Short mmCIF file of C-alpha atoms in Angstrom, two decimals:
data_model
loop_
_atom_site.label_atom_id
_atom_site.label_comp_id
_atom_site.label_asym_id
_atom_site.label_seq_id
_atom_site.Cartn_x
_atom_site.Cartn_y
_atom_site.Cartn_z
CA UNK A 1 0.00 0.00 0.00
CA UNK A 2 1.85 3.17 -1.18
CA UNK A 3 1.96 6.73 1.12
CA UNK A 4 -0.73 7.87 -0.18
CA UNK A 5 -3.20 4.98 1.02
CA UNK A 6 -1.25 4.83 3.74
CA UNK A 7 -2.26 8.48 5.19
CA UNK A 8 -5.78 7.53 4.39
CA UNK A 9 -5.10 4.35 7.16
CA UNK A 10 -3.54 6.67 9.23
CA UNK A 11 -6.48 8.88 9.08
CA UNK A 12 -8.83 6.25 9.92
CA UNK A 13 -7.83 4.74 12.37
CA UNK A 14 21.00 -3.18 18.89
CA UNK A 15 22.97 -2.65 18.92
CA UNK A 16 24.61 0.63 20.75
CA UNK A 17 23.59 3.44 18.71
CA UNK A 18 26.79 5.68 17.48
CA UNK A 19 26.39 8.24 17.98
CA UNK A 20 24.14 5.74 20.45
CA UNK A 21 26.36 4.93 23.40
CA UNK A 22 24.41 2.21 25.41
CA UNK A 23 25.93 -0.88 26.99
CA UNK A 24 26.00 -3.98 24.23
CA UNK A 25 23.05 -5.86 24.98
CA UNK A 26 21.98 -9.61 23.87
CA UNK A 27 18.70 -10.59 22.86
CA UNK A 28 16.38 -12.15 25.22
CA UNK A 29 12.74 -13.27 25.32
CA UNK A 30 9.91 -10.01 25.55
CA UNK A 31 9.00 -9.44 29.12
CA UNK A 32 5.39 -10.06 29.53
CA UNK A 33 4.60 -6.44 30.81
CA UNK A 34 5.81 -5.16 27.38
CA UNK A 35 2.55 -6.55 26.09
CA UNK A 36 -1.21 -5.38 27.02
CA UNK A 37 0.41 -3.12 29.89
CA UNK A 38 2.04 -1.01 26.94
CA UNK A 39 -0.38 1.92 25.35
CA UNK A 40 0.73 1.07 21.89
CA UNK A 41 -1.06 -2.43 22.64
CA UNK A 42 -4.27 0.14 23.63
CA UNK A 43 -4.08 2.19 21.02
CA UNK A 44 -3.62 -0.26 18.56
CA UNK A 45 -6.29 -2.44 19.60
CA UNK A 46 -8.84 0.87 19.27
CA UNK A 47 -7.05 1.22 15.53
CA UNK A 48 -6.54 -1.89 14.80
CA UNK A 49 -9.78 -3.89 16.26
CA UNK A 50 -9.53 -6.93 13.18
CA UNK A 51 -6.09 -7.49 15.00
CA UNK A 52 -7.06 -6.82 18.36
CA UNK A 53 -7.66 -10.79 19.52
CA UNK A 54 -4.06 -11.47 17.97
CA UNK A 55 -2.32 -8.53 18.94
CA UNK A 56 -1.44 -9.45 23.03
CA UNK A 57 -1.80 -13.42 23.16
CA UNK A 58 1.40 -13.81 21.38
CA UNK A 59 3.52 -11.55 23.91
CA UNK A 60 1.84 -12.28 26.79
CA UNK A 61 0.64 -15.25 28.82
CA UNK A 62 -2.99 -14.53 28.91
CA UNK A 63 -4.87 -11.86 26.71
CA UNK A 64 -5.79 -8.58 28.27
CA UNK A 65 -8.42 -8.29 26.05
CA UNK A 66 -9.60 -11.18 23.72
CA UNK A 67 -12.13 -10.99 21.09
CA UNK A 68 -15.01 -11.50 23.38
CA UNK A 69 -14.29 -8.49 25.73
CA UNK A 70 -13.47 -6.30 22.79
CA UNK A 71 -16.69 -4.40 22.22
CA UNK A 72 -17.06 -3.20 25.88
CA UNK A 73 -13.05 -2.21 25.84
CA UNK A 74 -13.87 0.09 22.76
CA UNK A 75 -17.19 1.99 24.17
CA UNK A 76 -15.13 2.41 27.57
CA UNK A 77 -11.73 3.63 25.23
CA UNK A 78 -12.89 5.12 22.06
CA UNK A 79 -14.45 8.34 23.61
CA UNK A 80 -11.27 11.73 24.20
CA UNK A 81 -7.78 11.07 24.67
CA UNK A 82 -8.37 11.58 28.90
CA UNK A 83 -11.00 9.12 28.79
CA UNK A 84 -8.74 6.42 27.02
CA UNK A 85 -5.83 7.04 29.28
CA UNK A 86 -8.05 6.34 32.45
CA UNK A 87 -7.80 3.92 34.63
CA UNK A 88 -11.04 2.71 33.36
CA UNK A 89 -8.50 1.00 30.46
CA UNK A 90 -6.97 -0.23 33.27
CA UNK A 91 -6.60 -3.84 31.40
CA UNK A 92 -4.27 -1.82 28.70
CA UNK A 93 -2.88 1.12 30.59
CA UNK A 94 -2.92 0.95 34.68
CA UNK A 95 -4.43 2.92 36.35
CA UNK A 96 -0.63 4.47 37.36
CA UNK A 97 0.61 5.04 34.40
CA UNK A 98 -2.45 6.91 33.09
CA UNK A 99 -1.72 9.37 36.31
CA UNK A 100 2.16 9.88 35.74
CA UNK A 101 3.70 12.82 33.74
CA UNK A 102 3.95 11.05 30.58
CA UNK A 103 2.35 8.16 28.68
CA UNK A 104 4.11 5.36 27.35
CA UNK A 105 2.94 4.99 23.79
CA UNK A 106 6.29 2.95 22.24
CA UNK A 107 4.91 1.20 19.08
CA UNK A 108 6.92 -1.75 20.20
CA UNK A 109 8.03 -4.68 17.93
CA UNK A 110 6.20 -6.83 19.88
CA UNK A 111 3.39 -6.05 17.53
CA UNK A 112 2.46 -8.83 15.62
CA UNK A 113 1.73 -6.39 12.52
CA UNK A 114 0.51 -3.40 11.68
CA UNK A 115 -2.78 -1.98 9.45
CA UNK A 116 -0.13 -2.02 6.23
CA UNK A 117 1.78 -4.94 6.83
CA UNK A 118 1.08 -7.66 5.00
CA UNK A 119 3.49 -10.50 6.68
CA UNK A 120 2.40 -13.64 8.59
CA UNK A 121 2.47 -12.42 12.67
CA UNK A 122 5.60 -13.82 14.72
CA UNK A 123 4.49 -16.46 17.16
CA UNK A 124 7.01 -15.98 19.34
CA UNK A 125 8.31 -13.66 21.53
CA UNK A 126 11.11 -10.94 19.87
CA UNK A 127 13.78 -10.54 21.39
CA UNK A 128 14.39 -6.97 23.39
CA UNK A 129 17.43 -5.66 24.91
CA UNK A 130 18.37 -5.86 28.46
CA UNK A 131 18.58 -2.37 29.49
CA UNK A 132 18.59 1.57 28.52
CA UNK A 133 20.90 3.87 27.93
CA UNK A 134 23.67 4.67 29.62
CA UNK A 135 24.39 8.53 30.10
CA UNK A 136 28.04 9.56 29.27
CA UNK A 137 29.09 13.09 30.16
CA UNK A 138 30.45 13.96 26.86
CA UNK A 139 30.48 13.27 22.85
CA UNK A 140 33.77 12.59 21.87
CA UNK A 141 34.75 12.48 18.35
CA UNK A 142 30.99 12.15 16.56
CA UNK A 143 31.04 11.17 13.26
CA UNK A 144 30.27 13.84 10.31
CA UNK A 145 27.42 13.59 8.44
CA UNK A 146 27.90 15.46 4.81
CA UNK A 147 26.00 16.19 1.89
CA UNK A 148 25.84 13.38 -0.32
CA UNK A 149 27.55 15.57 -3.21
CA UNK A 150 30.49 16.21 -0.62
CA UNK A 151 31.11 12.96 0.03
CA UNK A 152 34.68 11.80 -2.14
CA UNK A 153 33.87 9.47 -4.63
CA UNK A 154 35.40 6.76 -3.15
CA UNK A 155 33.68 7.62 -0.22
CA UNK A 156 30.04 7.45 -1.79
CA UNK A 157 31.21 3.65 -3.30
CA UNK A 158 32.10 2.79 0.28
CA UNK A 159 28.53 4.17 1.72
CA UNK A 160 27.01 2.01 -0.58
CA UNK A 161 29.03 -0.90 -0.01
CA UNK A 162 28.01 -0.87 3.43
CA UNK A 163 24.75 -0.67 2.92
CA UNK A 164 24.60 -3.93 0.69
CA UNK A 165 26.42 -5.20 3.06
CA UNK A 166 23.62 -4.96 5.51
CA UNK A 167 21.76 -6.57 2.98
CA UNK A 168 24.09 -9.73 3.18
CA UNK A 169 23.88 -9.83 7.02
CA UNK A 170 21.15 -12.01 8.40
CA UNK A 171 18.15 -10.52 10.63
CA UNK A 172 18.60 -10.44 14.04
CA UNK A 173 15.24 -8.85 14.85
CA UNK A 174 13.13 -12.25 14.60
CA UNK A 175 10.26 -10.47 12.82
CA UNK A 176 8.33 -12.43 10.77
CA UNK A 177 9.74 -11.71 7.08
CA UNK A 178 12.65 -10.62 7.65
CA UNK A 179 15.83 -11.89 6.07
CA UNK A 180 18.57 -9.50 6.35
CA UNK A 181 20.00 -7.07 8.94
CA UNK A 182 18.62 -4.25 6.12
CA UNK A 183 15.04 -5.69 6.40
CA UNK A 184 15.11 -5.37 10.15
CA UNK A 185 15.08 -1.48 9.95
CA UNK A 186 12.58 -1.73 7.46
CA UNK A 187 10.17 -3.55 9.76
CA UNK A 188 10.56 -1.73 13.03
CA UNK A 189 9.26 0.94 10.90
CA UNK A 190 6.71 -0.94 8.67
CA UNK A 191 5.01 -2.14 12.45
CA UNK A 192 5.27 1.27 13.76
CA UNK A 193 4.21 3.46 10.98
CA UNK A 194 0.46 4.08 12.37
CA UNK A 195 1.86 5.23 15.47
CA UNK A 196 4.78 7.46 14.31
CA UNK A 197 3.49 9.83 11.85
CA UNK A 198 1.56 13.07 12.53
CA UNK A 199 2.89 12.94 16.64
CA UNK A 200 4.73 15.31 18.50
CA UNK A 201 7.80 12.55 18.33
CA UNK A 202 7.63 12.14 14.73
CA UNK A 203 10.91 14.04 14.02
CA UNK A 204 12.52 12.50 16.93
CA UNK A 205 11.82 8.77 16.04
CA UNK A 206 13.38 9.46 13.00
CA UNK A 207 16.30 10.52 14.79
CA UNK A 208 16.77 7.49 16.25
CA UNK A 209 16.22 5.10 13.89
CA UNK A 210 18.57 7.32 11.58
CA UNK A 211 20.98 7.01 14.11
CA UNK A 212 20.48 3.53 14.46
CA UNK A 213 20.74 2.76 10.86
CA UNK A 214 23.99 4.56 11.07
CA UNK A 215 25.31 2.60 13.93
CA UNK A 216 25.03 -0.59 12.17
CA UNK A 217 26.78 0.63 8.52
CA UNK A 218 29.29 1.31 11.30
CA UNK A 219 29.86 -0.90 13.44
CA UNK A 220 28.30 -4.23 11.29
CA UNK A 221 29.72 -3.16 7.57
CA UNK A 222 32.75 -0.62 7.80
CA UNK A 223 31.34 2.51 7.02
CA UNK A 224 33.77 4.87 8.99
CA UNK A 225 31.90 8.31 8.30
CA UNK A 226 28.49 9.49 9.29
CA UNK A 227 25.64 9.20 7.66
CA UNK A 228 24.72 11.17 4.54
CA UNK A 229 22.05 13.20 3.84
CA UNK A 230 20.81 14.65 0.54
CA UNK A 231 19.20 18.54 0.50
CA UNK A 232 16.72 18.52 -1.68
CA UNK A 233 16.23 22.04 -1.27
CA UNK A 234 19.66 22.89 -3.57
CA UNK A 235 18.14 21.55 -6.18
CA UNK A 236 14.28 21.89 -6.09
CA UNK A 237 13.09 24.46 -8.64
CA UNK A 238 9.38 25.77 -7.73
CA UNK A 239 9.43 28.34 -10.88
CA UNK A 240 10.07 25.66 -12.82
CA UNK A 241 8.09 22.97 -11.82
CA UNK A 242 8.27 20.63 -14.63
CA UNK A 243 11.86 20.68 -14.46
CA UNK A 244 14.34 17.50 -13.47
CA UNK A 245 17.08 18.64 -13.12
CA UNK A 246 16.98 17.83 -9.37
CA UNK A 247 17.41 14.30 -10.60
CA UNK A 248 20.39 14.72 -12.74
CA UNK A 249 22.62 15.10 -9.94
CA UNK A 250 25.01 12.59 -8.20
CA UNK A 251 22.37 11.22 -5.72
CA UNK A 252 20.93 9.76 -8.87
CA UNK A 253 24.03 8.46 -10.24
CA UNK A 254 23.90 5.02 -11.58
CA UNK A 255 27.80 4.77 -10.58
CA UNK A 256 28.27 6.83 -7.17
CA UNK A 257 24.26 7.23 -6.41
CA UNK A 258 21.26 5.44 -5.83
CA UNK A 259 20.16 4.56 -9.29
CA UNK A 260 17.44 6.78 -10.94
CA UNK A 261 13.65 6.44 -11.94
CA UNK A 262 11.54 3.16 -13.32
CA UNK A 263 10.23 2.70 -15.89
CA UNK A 264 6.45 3.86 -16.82
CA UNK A 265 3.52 2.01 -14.89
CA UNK A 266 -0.08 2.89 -15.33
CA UNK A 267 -1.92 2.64 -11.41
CA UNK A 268 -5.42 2.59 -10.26
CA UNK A 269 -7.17 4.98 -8.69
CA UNK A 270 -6.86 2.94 -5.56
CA UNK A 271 -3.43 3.22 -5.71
CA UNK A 272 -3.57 6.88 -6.08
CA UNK A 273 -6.82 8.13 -3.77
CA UNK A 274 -5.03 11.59 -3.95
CA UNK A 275 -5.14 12.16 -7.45
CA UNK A 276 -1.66 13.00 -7.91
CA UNK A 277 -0.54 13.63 -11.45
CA UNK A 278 2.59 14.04 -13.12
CA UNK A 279 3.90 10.48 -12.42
CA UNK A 280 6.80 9.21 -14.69
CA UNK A 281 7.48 5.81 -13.21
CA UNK A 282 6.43 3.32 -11.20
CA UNK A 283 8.39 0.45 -12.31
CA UNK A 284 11.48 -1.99 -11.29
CA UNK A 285 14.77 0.77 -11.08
CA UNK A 286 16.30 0.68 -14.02
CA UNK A 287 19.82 1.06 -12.98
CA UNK A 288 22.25 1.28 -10.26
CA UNK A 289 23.82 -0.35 -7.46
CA UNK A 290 19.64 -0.83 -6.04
CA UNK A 291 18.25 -2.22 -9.44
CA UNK A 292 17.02 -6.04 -9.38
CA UNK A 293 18.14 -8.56 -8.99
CA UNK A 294 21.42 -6.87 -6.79
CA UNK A 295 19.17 -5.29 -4.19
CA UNK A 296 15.89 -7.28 -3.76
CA UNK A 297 12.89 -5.57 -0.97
CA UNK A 298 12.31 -8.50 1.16
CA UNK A 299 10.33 -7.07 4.07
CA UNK A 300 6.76 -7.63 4.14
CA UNK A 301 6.68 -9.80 1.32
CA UNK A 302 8.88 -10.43 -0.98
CA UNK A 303 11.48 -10.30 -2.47
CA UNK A 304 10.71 -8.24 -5.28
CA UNK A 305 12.42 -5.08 -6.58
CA UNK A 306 12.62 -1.66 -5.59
CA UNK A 307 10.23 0.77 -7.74
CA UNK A 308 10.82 4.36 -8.35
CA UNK A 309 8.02 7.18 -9.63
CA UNK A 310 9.25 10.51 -10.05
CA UNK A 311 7.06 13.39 -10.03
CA UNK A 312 8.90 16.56 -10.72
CA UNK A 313 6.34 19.24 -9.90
CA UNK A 314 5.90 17.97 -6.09
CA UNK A 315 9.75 17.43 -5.58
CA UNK A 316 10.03 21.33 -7.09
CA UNK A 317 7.61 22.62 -5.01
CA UNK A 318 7.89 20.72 -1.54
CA UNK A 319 11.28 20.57 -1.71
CA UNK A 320 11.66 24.53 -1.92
CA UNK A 321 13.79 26.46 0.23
CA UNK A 322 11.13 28.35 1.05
CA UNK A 323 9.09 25.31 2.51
CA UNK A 324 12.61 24.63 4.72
CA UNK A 325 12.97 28.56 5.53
CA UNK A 326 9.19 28.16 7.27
CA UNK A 327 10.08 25.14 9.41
CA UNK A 328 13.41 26.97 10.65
CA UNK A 329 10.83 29.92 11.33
CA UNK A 330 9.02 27.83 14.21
CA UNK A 331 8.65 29.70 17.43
CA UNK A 332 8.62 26.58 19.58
CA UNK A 333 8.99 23.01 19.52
CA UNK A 334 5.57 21.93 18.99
CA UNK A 335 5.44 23.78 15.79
CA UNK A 336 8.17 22.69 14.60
CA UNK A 337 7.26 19.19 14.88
CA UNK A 338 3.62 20.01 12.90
CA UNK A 339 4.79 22.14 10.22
CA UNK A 340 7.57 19.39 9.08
CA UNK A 341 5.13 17.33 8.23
CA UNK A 342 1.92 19.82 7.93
CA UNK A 343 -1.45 18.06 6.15
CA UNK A 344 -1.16 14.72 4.64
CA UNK A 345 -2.96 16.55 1.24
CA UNK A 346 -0.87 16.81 -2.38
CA UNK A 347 -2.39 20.39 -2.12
CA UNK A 348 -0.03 21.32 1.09
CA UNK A 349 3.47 21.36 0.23
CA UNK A 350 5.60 20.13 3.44
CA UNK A 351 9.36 18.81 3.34
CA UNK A 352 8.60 15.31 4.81
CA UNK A 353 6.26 14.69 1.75
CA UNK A 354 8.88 15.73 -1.00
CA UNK A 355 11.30 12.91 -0.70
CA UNK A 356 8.81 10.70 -0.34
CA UNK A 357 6.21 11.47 -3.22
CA UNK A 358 8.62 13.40 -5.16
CA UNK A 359 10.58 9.98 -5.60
CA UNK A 360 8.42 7.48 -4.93
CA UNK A 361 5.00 9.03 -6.37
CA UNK A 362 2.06 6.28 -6.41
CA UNK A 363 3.74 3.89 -6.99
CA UNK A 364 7.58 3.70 -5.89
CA UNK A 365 8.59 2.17 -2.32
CA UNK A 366 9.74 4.85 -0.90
CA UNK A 367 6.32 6.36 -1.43
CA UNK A 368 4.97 3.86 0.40
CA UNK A 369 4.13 4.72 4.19
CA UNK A 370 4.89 1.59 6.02
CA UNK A 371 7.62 0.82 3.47
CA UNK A 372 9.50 3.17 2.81
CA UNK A 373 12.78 2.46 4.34
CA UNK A 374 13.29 -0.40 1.55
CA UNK A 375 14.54 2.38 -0.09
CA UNK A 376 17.76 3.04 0.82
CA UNK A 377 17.72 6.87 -0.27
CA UNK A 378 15.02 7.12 2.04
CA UNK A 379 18.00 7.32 4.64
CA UNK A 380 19.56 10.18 3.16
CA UNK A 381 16.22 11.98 2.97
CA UNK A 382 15.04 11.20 6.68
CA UNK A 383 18.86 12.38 7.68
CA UNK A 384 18.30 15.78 5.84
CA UNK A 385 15.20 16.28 7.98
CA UNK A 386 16.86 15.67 10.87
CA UNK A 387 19.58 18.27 10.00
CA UNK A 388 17.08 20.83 9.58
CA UNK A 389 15.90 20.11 13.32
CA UNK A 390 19.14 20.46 14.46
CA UNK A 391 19.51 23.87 12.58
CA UNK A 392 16.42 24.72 14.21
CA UNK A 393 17.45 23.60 17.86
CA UNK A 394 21.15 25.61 17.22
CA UNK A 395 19.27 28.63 16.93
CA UNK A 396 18.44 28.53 20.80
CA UNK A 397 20.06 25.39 22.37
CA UNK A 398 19.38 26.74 25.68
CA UNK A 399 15.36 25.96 24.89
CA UNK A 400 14.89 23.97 22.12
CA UNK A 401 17.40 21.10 23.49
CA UNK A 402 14.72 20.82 26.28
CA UNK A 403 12.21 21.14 25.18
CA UNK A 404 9.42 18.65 23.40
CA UNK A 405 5.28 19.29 22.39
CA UNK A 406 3.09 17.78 20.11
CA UNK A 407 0.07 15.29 20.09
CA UNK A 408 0.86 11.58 21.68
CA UNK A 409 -1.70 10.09 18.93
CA UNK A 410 -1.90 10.93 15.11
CA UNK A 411 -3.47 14.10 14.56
CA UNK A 412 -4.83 14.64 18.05
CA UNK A 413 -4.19 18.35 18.27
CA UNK A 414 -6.56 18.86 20.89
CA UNK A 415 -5.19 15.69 23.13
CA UNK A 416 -2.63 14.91 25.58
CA UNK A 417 0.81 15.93 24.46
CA UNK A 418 4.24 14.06 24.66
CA UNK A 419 6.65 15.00 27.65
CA UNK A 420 10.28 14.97 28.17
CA UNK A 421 9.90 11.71 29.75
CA UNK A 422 7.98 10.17 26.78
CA UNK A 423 9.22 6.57 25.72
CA UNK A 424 9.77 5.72 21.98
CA UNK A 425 11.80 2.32 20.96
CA UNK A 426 13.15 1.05 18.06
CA UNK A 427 12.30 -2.70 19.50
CA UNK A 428 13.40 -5.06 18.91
CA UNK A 429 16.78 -3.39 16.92
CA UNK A 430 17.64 -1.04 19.84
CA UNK A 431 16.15 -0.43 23.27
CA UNK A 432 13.32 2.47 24.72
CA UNK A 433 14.65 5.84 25.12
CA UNK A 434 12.94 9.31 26.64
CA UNK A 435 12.30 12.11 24.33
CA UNK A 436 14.29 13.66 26.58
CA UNK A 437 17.24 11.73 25.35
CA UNK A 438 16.47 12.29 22.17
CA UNK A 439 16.79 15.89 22.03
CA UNK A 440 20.48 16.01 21.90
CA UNK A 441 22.85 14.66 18.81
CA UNK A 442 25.91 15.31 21.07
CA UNK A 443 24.51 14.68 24.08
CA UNK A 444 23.90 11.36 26.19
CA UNK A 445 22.37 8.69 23.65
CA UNK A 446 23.55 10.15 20.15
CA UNK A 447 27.08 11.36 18.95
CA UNK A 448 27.04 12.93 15.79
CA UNK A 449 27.45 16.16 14.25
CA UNK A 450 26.50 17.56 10.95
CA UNK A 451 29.21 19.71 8.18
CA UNK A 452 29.36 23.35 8.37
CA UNK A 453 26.93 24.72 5.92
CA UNK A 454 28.53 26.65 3.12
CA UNK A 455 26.69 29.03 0.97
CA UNK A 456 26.28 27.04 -1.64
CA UNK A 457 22.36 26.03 -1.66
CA UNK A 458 21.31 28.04 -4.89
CA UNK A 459 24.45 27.16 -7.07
CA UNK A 460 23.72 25.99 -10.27
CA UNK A 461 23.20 21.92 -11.01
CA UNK A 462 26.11 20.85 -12.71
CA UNK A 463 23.99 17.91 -14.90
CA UNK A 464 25.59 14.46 -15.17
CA UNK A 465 26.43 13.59 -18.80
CA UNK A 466 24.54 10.11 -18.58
CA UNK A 467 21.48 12.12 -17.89
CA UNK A 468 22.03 14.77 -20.14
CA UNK A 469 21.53 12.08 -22.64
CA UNK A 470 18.46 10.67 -21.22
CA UNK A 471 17.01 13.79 -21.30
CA UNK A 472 17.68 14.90 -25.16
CA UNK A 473 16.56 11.42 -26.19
CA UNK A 474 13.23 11.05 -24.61
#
């Protein structure tokens, strides 16, 4: 199900972490109150309800809430976000945990699937680590994430010889589907992605499972620098909205880049409930280090190859520096964290949206919600967004390194907000962390920094010569 069916869902219903510094941990079987004691196993339940007599059996000894005692759990939980936090849920959320300063609401791995997902559910427990964080005082030495385009050339081949190197590297989540240490990134996210999008820890999920993406191209495959990140915004052209030249750069490269577009696929209007037009692709990636059969998507079901569907006038337009220039201008936290990703409409340009259905489209992975980390740019773009947060937070570190807002469930503006002490996970890849935590890329949990910023974001694209081609023979 591609992004933009995937926002309709939404609507409706480790490894040490370098720049992570935690303890190594082994794998060991899921502690039974990380089941139906958890709000994700609430929440999910109330979004979820076809899952809802599947969803706790297979983490915890007895159901919390089988099929039978479903329809009184959802008239006593579906009413506001106090009601559903009360101890009247007690079965999901105790009664002392709906009274503390901040809700649990980690979208565990111990979910046996998600709305999107289309794999079998795991019947038996996944393995999560045996403890948090440990706080350092300082952040020695982070690794430097760069621009892709600044990146040496035989620096760029080594990034992407990590990365298929990941995909060579068994799974060590034990999610259902997966096959390789790539895949298990790709479904921590795939389970969490109805939890994770429109929140006020959105940005900083990311940041974490960016940073523990990172960590294992590190410390699993040899990649010795930090991870890239592409800027859009030096390329996107909104007078010129037709234009590709944003695609003709090195990021694109079928040599030193990510491969480029697929062919031509006609979709259904199911596939597209947003209308969007302008689609060039859809189809198998053509070329590249990512085109089939060398890179395969195995996670949920698979494998099959990775799909690409360009559409130039929304990478133009919500790509613009102008779009970036209005996040930056957030007065607070909370803003921040809503204008990054704004309204799930084609109508409303926001950043998030422009790597996603500027390069995937209708019908591309990375265009798909749940999905979309089976495309391996979709690393690059996710890190890009979480520079721009940091460029934000430099602007007053004083306040906006402590400082965290935002709705705790998907478009609940009106609702309870995160806190500082707000849990997200990357289970079962890399343990629970506080938003709190989180804040800091050279603080206690992450240790990276990002290149000094020249001012070079409106200088001309310099167009590849393979793509010059492609362009004067179409």
């Amino acid at each position: 199900m591609q992004l933009l069916s995937g926002l309709v869902l939404v609507l409706s219903s480790a490894v040490a972490v370098v720049g992570f510094r935690s303890p190594a941990f082994a794998p060991k079987p899921a502690s039974p109150k990380r089941g139906c004691n958890r709000d994700n196993c609430y929440r999910q339940m109330i979004q979820n309800a076809a899952q809802a007599s599947t969803f706790c059996p297979t983490y915890t000894a007895t159901p919390c809430a089988g099929a039978a005692a479903l329809p009184t759990f959802v008239s006593m939980c579906t009413g506001n976000v106090a009601s559903r936090v009360s101890s009247a849920c007690s079965c999901i959320v105790p009664a002392t945990s709906a009274s503390s300063s901040s809700i649990s609401t980690t979208s565990s791995s111990t979910i046996t699937g998600s709305a999107t997902a289309s794999a079998t559910p795991t019947q038996t427990p996944i393995p999560t680590p045996r403890a948090t964080p440990t706080a350092t005082a300082t952040c020695r030495k982070p690794p430097v994430r760069k621009e892709w385009r600044a990146l040496k050339r035989n620096e760029k081949i080594r990034y992407i010889a990590a990365v298929k190197c990941l995909t060579r590297l068994p799974a060590i989540s034990g999610i259902n589907g997966t096959i390789s240490r790539f895949d298990d990134f790709h479904a921590v996210h795939n389970i969490q992605t109805p939890n994770i999008h429109w929140v006020g820890f959105f940005i900083l999920w990311h940041r974490y499972f960016i940073a523990a993406y990172e960590t294992a191209l590190r410390d699993e495959c040899g990649w010795t620098g930090g991870q890239p990140y592409w800027d859009w915004s030096r390329d996107a052209d909104p007078t010129n909205p037709s234009s590709t030249a944003i695609y003709e750069t090195d990021v694109f490269s079928a040599t030193i880049g990510f491969g480029g577009n697929g062919p031509f696929r006609n979709n259904t209007a199911e596939q597209n409930p947003l209308g969007l037009t302008g689609r060039t692709g859809g189809g198998c990636v053509a070329d590249g280090p990512f085109a089939y059969p060398h890179f395969t998507v195995n996670y949920p079901k698979g494998p099959k190859c990775l799909t690409r569907d360009f559409i130039p006038s929304i990478m133009n337009t919500f790509a613009a520096q102008a779009n970036v220039d209005l996040v930056l201008a957030s007065a607070d936290y909370t803003a921040f964290a809503r204008q990054i990703e704004n309204e799930p409409v084609s109508s409303v340009p926001n950043i998030h949206g422009s790597g996603h259905f500027g390069v995937g489209g209708v019908l591309g992975t990375i265009g798909d919600a749940s999905n979309s980390p089976g495309d391996p740019l979709f690393y690059l773009h996710h890190c890009n967004l979480d520079r721009i947060l940091t460029r934000w937070q430099a602007v007053d570190p004083a306040r906006r390194l402590h400082e965290v807002g935002g709705p705790v469930l998907p478009f609940d503006y009106g609702g309870v907000n995160v806190t500082l002490d707000f849990e997200i996970d990357l289970l079962p890849i890399a343990p629970v962390i506080t938003l709190r935590q989180a804040l800091n890329a050279e603080g206690e949990v992450f240790c990276y920094r990002y290149e000094k910023e020249k001012d070079d974001r409106r200088r001309p694209v310099v167009m590849r010569p393979e793509r010059q081609r492609e362009r004067t023979s179409v």
